[in-house]
XYZ file of C-alpha atoms in Angstrom:
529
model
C 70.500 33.795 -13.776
C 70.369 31.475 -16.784
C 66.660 29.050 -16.088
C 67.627 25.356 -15.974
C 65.177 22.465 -16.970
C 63.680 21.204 -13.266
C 63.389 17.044 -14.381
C 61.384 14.783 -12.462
C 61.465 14.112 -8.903
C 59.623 14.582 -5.404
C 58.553 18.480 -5.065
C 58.730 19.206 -8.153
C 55.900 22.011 -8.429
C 57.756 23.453 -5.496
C 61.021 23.513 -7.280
C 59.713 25.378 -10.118
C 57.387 27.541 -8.207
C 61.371 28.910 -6.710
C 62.927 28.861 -10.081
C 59.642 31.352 -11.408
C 60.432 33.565 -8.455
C 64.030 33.714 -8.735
C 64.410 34.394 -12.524
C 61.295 37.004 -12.280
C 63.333 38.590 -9.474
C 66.553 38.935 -11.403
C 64.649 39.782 -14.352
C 62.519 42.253 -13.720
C 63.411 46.138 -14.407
C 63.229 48.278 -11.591
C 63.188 51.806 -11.890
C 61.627 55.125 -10.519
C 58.013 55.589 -10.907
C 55.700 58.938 -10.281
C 52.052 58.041 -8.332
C 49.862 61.139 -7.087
C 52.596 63.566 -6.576
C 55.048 61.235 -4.909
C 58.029 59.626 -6.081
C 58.460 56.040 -5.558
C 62.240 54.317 -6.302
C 63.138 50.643 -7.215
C 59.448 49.451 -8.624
C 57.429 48.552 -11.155
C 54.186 49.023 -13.142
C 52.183 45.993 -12.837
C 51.599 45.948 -16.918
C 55.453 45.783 -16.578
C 55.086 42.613 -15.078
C 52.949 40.955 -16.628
C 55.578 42.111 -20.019
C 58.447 40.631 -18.010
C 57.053 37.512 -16.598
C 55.060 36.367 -19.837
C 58.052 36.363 -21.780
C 60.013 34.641 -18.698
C 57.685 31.881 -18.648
C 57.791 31.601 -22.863
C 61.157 31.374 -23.155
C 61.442 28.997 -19.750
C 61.535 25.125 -21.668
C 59.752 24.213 -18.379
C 56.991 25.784 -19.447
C 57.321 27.152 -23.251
C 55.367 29.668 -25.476
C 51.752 28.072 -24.943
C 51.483 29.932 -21.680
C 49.049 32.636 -22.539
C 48.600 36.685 -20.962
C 46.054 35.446 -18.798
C 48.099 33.155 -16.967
C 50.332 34.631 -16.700
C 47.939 37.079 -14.738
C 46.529 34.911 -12.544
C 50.486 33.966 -11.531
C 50.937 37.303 -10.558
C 48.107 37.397 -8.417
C 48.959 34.213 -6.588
C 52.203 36.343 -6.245
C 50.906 39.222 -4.632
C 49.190 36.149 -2.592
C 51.916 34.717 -1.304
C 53.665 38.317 -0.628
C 56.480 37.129 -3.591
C 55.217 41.175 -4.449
C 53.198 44.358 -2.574
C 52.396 47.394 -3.654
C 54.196 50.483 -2.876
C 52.161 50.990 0.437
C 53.079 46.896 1.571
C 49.901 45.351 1.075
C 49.603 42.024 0.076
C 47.581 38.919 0.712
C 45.167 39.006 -1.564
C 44.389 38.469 -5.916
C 43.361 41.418 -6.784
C 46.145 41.955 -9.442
C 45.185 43.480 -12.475
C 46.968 44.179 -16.199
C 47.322 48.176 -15.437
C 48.940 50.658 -14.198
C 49.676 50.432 -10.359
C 52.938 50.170 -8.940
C 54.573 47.065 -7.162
C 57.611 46.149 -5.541
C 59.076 43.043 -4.111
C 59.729 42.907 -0.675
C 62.817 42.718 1.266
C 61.722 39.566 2.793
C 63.066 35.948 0.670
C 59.547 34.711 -0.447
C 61.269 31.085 -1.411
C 58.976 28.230 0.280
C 60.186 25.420 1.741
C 60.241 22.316 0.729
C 57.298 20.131 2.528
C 57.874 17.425 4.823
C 55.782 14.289 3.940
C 55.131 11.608 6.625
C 57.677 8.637 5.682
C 55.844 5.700 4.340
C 56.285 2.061 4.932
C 57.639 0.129 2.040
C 55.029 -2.086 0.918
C 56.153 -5.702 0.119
C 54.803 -6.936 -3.323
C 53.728 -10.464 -2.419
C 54.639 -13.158 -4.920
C 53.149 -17.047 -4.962
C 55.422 -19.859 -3.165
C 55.512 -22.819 -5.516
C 56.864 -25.066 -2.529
C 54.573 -26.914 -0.373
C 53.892 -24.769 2.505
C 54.361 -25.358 5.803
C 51.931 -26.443 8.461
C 50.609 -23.522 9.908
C 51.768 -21.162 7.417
C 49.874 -18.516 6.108
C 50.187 -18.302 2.452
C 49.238 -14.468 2.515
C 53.273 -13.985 3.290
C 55.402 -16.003 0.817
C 58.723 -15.982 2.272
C 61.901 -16.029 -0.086
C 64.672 -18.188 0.516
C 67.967 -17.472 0.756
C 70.985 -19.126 -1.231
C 74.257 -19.998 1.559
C 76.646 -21.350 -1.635
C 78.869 -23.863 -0.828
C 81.436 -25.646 -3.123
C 79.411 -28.637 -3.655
C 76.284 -26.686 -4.921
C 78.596 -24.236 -6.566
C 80.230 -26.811 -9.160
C 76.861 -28.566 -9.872
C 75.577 -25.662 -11.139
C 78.632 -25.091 -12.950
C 79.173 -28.360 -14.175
C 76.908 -28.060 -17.431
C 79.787 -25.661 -19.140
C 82.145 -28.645 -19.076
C 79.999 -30.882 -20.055
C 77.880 -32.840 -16.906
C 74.316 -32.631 -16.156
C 73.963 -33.253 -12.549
C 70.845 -35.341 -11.496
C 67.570 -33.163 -12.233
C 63.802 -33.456 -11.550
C 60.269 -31.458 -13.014
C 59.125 -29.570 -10.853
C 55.163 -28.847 -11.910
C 53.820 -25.481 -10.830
C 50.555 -24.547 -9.129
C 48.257 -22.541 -10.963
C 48.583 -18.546 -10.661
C 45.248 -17.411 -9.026
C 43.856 -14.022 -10.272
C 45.465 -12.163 -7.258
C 48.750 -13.523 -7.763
C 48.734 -11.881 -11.326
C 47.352 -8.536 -10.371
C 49.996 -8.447 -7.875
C 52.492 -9.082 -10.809
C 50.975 -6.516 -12.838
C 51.661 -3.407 -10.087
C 55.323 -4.753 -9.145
C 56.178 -5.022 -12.411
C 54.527 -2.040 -13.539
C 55.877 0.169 -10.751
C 59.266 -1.002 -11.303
C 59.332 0.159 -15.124
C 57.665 3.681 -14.108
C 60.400 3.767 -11.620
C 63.102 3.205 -14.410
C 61.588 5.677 -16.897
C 61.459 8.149 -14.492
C 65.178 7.425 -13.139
C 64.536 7.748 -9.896
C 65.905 6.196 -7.224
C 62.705 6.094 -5.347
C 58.744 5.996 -5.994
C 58.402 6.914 -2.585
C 58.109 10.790 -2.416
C 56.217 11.026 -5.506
C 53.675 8.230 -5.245
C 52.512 6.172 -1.951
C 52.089 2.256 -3.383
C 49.946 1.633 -1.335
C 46.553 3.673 -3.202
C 47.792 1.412 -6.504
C 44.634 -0.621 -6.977
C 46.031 -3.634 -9.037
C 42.720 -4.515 -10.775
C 42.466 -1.226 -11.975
C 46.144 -2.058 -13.681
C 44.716 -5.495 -15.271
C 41.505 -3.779 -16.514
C 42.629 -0.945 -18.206
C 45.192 -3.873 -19.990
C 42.508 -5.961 -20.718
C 39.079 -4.396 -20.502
C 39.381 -2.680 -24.009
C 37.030 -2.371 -27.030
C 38.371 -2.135 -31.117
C 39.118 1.433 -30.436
C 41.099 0.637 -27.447
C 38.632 2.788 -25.369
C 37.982 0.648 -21.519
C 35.082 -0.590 -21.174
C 33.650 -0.794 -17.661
C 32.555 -3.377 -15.482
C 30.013 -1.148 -13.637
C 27.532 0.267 -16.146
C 26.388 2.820 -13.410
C 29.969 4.866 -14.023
C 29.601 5.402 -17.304
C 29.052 8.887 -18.533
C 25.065 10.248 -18.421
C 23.647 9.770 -22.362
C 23.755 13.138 -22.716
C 26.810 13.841 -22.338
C 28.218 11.230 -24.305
C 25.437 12.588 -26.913
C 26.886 16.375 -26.450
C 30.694 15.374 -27.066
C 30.042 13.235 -29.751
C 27.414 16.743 -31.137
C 30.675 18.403 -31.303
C 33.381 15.995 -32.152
C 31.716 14.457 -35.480
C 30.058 18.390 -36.118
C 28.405 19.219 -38.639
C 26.869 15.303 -38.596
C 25.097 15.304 -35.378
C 24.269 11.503 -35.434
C 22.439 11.341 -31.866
C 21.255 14.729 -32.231
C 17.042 14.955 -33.238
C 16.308 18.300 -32.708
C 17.145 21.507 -34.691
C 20.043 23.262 -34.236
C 20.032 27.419 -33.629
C 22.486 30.188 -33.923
C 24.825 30.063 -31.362
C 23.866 26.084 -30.382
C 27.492 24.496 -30.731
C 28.474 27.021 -27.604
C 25.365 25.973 -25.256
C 26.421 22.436 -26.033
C 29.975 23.255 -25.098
C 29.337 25.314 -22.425
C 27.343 21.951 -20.888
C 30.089 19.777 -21.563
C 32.825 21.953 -19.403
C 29.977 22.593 -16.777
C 29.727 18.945 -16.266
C 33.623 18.023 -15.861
C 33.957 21.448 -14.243
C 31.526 19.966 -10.878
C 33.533 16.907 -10.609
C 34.701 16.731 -7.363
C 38.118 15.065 -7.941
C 40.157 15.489 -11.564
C 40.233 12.946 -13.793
C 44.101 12.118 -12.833
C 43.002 11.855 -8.992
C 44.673 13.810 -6.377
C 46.694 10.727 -5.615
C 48.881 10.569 -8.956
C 49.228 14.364 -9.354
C 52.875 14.256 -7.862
C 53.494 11.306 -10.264
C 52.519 13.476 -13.559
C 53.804 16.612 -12.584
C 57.168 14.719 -12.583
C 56.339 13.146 -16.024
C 56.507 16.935 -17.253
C 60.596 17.208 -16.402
C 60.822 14.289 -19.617
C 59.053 16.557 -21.850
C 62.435 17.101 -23.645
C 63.194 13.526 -23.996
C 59.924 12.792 -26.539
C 59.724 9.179 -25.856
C 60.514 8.562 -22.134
C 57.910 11.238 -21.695
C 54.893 9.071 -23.577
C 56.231 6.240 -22.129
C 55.452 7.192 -18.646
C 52.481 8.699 -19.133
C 51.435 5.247 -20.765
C 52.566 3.610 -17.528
C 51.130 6.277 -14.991
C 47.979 6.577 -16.904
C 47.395 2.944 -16.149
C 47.511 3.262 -12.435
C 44.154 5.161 -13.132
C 40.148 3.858 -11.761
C 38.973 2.595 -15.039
C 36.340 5.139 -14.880
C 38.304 7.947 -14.907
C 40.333 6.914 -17.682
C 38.019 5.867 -19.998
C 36.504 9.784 -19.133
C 39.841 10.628 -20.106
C 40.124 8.613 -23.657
C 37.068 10.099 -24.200
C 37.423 13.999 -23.442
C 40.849 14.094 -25.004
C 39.794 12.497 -28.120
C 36.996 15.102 -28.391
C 39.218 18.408 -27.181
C 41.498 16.820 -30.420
C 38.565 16.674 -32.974
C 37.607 20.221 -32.576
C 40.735 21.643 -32.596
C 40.649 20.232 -35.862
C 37.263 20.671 -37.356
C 37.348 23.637 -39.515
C 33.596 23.102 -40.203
C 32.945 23.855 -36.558
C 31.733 27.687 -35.925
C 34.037 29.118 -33.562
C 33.237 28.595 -30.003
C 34.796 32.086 -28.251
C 35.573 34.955 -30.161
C 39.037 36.148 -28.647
C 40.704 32.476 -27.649
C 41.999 30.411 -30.799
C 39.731 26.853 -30.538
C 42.925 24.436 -29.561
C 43.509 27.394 -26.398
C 40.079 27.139 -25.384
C 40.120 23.638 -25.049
C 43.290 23.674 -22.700
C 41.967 26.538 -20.793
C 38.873 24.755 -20.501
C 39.309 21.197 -19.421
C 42.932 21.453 -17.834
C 42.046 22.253 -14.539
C 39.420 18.921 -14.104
C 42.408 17.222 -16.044
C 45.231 17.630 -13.446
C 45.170 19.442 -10.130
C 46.796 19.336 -7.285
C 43.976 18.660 -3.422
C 46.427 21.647 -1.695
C 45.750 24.558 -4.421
C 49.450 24.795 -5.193
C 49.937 27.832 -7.093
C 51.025 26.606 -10.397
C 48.595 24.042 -11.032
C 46.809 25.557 -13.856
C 50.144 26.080 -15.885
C 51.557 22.748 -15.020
C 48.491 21.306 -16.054
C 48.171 23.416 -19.343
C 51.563 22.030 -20.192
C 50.253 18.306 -19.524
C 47.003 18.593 -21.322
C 48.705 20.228 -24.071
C 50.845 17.447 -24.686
C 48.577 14.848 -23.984
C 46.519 16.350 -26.816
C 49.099 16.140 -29.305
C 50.065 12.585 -28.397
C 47.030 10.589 -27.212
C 46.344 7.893 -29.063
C 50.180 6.750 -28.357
C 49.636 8.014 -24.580
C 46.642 6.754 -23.474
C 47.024 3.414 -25.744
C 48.202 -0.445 -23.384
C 51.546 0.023 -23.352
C 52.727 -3.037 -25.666
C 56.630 -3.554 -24.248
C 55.190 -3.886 -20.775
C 52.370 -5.467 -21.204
C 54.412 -8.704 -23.154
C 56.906 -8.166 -21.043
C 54.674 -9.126 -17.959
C 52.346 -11.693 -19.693
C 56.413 -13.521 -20.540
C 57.059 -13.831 -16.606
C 53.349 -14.706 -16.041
C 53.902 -17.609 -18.802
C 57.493 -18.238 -17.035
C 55.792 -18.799 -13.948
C 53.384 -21.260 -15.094
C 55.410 -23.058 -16.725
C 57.036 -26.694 -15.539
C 60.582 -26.005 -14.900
C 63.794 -28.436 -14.480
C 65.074 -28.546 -11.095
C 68.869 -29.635 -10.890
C 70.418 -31.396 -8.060
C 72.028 -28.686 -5.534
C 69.410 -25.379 -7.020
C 67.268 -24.911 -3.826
C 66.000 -22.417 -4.463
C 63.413 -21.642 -7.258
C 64.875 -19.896 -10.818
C 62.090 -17.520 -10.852
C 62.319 -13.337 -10.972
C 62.522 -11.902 -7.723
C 60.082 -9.689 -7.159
C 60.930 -5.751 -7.978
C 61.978 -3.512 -5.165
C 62.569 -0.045 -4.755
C 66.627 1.149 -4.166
C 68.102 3.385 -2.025
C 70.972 5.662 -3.117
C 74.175 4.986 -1.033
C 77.343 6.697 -1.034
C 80.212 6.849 -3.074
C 82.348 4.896 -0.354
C 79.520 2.608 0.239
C 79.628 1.159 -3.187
C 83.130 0.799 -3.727
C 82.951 -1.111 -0.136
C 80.460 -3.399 -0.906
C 81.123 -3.993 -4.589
C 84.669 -4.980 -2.627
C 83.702 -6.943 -0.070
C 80.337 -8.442 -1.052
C 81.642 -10.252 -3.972
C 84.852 -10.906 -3.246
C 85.077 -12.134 0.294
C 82.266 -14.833 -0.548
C 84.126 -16.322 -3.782
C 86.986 -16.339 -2.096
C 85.679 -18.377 0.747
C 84.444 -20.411 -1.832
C 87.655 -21.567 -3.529
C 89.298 -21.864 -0.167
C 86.591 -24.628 0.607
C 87.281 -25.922 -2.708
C 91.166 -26.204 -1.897
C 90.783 -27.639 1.393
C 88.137 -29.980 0.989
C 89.531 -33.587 1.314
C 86.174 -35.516 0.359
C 86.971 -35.185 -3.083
C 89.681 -36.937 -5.341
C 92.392 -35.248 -6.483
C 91.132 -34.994 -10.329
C 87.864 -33.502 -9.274
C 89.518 -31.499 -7.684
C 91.494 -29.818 -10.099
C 88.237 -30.078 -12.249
C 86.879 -27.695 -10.293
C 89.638 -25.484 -9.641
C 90.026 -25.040 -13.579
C 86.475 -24.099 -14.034
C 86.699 -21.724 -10.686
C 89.707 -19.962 -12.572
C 88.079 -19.957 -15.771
C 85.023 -17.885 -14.166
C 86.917 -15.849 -11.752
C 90.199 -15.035 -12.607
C 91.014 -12.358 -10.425
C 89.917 -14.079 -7.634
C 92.085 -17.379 -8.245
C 95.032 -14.988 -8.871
C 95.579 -13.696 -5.389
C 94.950 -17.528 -3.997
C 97.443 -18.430 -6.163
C 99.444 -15.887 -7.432
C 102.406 -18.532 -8.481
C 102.263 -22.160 -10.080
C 104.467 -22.886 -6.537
C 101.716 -22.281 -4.399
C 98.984 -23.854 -6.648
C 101.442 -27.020 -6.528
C 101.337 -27.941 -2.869
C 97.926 -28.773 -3.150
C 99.040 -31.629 -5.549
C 102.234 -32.669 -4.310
C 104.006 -35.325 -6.347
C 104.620 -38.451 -5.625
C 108.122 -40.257 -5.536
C 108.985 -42.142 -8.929
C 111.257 -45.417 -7.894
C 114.242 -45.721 -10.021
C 113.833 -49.203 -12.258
C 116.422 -52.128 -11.154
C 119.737 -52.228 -12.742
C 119.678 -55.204 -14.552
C 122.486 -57.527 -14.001
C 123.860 -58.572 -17.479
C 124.171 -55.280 -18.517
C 127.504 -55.143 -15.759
C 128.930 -57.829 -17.174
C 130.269 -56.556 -19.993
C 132.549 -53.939 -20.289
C 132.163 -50.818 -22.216
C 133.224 -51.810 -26.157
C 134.516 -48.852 -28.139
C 132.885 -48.662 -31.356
C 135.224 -50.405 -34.499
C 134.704 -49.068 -37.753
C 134.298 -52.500 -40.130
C 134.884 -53.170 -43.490
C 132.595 -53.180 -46.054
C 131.736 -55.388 -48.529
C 131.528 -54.099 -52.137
C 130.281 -56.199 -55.342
């Protein structure tokens, strides 16, 4: 069984928790084995599989060669969990897997897990701001949209400035955009793009809308010092002093700026032992529980560089402000001291950039349900957040002008022709459904078609209108939609009775020209000098 790269989507961990299973299932030797004077067939030494399963995993472009012996480890143990393997006498349920000797086999039993059911969620409406006068009675909390019915009047108005006329027109001055009605822009529009990076049909089985906060989205756009770091409204959720003072110890190491007293052998590992003790407590990771479907889906684009960063840019917004300004700041120290060769090593059997992954990943990204390959999912997250955050956890720039244009389009005073009733602005992003095959081809069929062709059948018939308007407009319909016009009229014959010619009298036969007879012509003689 050849592994296959699991992109994003709902259940995601889930998927590749069955991929692991299945590849370390067709993969894994089984032979023979001797155990106190008894002969054992079709099993394996658990050293074996930890051989097997490590080199699965580093070879597997879902996960790749960072994955370390110790995961790989603590995988098997959540296997022998999950009864994925037993031992030769059947037990199973618990981690006590170890890198030795005893024997394991996998049971007869498929140890696949279904995929979970989540409750279906209502679709929630993204309100946008009615620049009509409301209604009495009204409520302004639910801006209706109007619909367009197109008729042939309304139709060639707004066609009419391609030949040339400019119907009647008026300004029509907008209100102002309150600071709801922007945040509200902010999450539609921002939703909408991570939908689109992520090609997926649907934002619903990875992330509920609903727990988007959309001040968080403005704040962590605007709320930004010179080093594009967010800077919080509420002082009390900044980081404690001495923490801040700790990471910085480390991160700017040997030049302890904040740091008065004297330093001792072995000092650089108390202070990062305090550092991981303090994120380790934290009750919820820094990505929240809420968003962890969202970014284990972001790992499927690792292969495509710059989708990747570019939703992680857009999910990392969603974030409280608190937590990712944490973020900017942990990451940005985890990067220094992988770097800083002056920096005394801080374990003596775990490389410095390792540590830090092994460290911090698990108050990075986890899952509220302890789904069994959180801490590799979230190694292979923090991993390339690390090598890619200052473009990652910098304001996206695309989307941020791209919503500040449609804020400015909104605001502005707009021109209003004659027969446009309804407004020229965006509509607000939704969310699609996949359809059918069949379902397309009917509706791309019918729900263009059928209309249009309505239309010019109004056109044709209508007898309000002279007879060179008419054909005005049944030029510029033809023009615009040829195909259309073509089964109407398929022949010049049946285009004609709508014009039917009128009856040319024959001028009077004047009188004196019957007088005279017909006169052969008579050659004369000419004169010659």
């Amino acid at each position: 069984m050849e592994p296959r790269l699991v992109g994003p989507g709902p259940y995601r961990a889930t998927r590749l928790w069955n991929e692991i299973i299945e590849l370390f299932r067709a993969g894994m030797p089984l032979r023979k084995h001797r155990c106190h004077f008894k002969s054992y067939e079709r099993c394996f030494k658990a050293s074996e599989a930890v051989d097997c399963l490590h080199e699965l995993l580093g070879s597997n472009q879902n996960f790749g060669p960072e994955v370390t012996r110790n995961q790989t480890v603590k995988l098997l143990k959540k296997f022998l969990k999950n009864h994925v393997i037993e031992d030769i006498k059947g037990r199973w349920g618990k981690e006590d897997f170890q890198d030795d000797g005893h024997l394991y086999r996998f049971p007869p039993s498929s140890p696949l897990k279904p995929y979970p059911k989540k409750p279906s969620r209502g679709k929630e409406v993204i309100k946008f701001p009615d620049w009509n006068e409301p209604k009495a009675g009204t409520s302004q909390e639910h801006i209706p949209v109007k619909s367009v019915t197109m008729n042939s009047e309304m139709w060639y108005k707004r066609h009419s400035i391609a030949i040339g006329e400019v119907p009647a027109c008026k300004l029509v001055f907008r209100r102002e955009l309150t600071q709801t009605n922007i945040e509200e822009i902010w999450k539609s529009m921002t939703l909408s793009q991570l939908q689109k990076v992520l090609g997926l049909d649907s934002l619903d089985e990875v992330l509920d809308p609903k727990l988007v906060n959309s001040k968080h989205i403005v704040q962590n756009a605007y709320n930004v010092n010179k080093q594009g770091i967010v800077t919080l409204e509420d002082k009390s959720k900044e980081l404690p002093h001495w923490i801040l003072s700790a990471m910085k110890c480390l991160a700017n190491w040997p030049s302890c700026s904040d740091l008065k007293q004297p330093t001792y052998s072995g000092f650089e590992r108390d202070v990062f032992k305090t550092i991981v003790d303090y994120f380790g407590q934290m009750k919820e990771p820094l990505l929240t529980f809420h968003f962890f479907d969202v970014f284990v889906s972001v790992l499927g684009l690792l292969q495509k560089h710059s989708k990747a960063v570019e939703a992680l840019q857009i999910s990392c917004l969603l974030l409280p402000p608190e937590n990712r300004k944490r973020l900017q700041l942990l990451v940005r120290m985890m990067v220094r001291i992988s770097f800083n060769n002056d920096l005394p090593p801080l374990s003596e059997s775990v490389r410095t950039r390792n540590l830090m992954v092994q460290a911090f990943s698990r108050c990075i990204l986890c899952s509220k349900d302890e789904m069994d390959l959180d801490e590799l999912l979230a190694a292979k997250l923090v991993s390339f957040l690390m090598d890619n955050y200052q473009e990652i956890l910098s304001v996206p720039s695309a989307l941020k002008s791209s919503i500040e244009e449609h804020v400015v389009h909104l605001q502005r005073v707009q021109i209003k022709y004659a027969g446009a009733d309804t407004d020229a602005t965006f509509p607000p992003p939704s969310f699609c459904h996949q359809i059918s095959t069949d379902e397309f081809e009917y509706q791309r069929a019918t729900g263009s078609q059928e209309p249009l062709a309505a239309l010019l059948e109004e056109i044709a018939m209508n007898k309000e209108i002279s007879m060179k308007d008419k054909k005005k407009q049944l030029k510029q319909f033809q023009k615009s939609y040829p195909e259309v016009y073509r089964v109407r009229f398929p022949t010049p014959e049946t285009e004609a009775v709508l014009f039917p010619e009128k009856k040319k009298q024959k001028p009077p036969i004047l009188m004196w020209a019957l007088k005279k007879p017909f006169q052969p012509f008579h050659r004369t003689r000419s004169f010659r000098m």
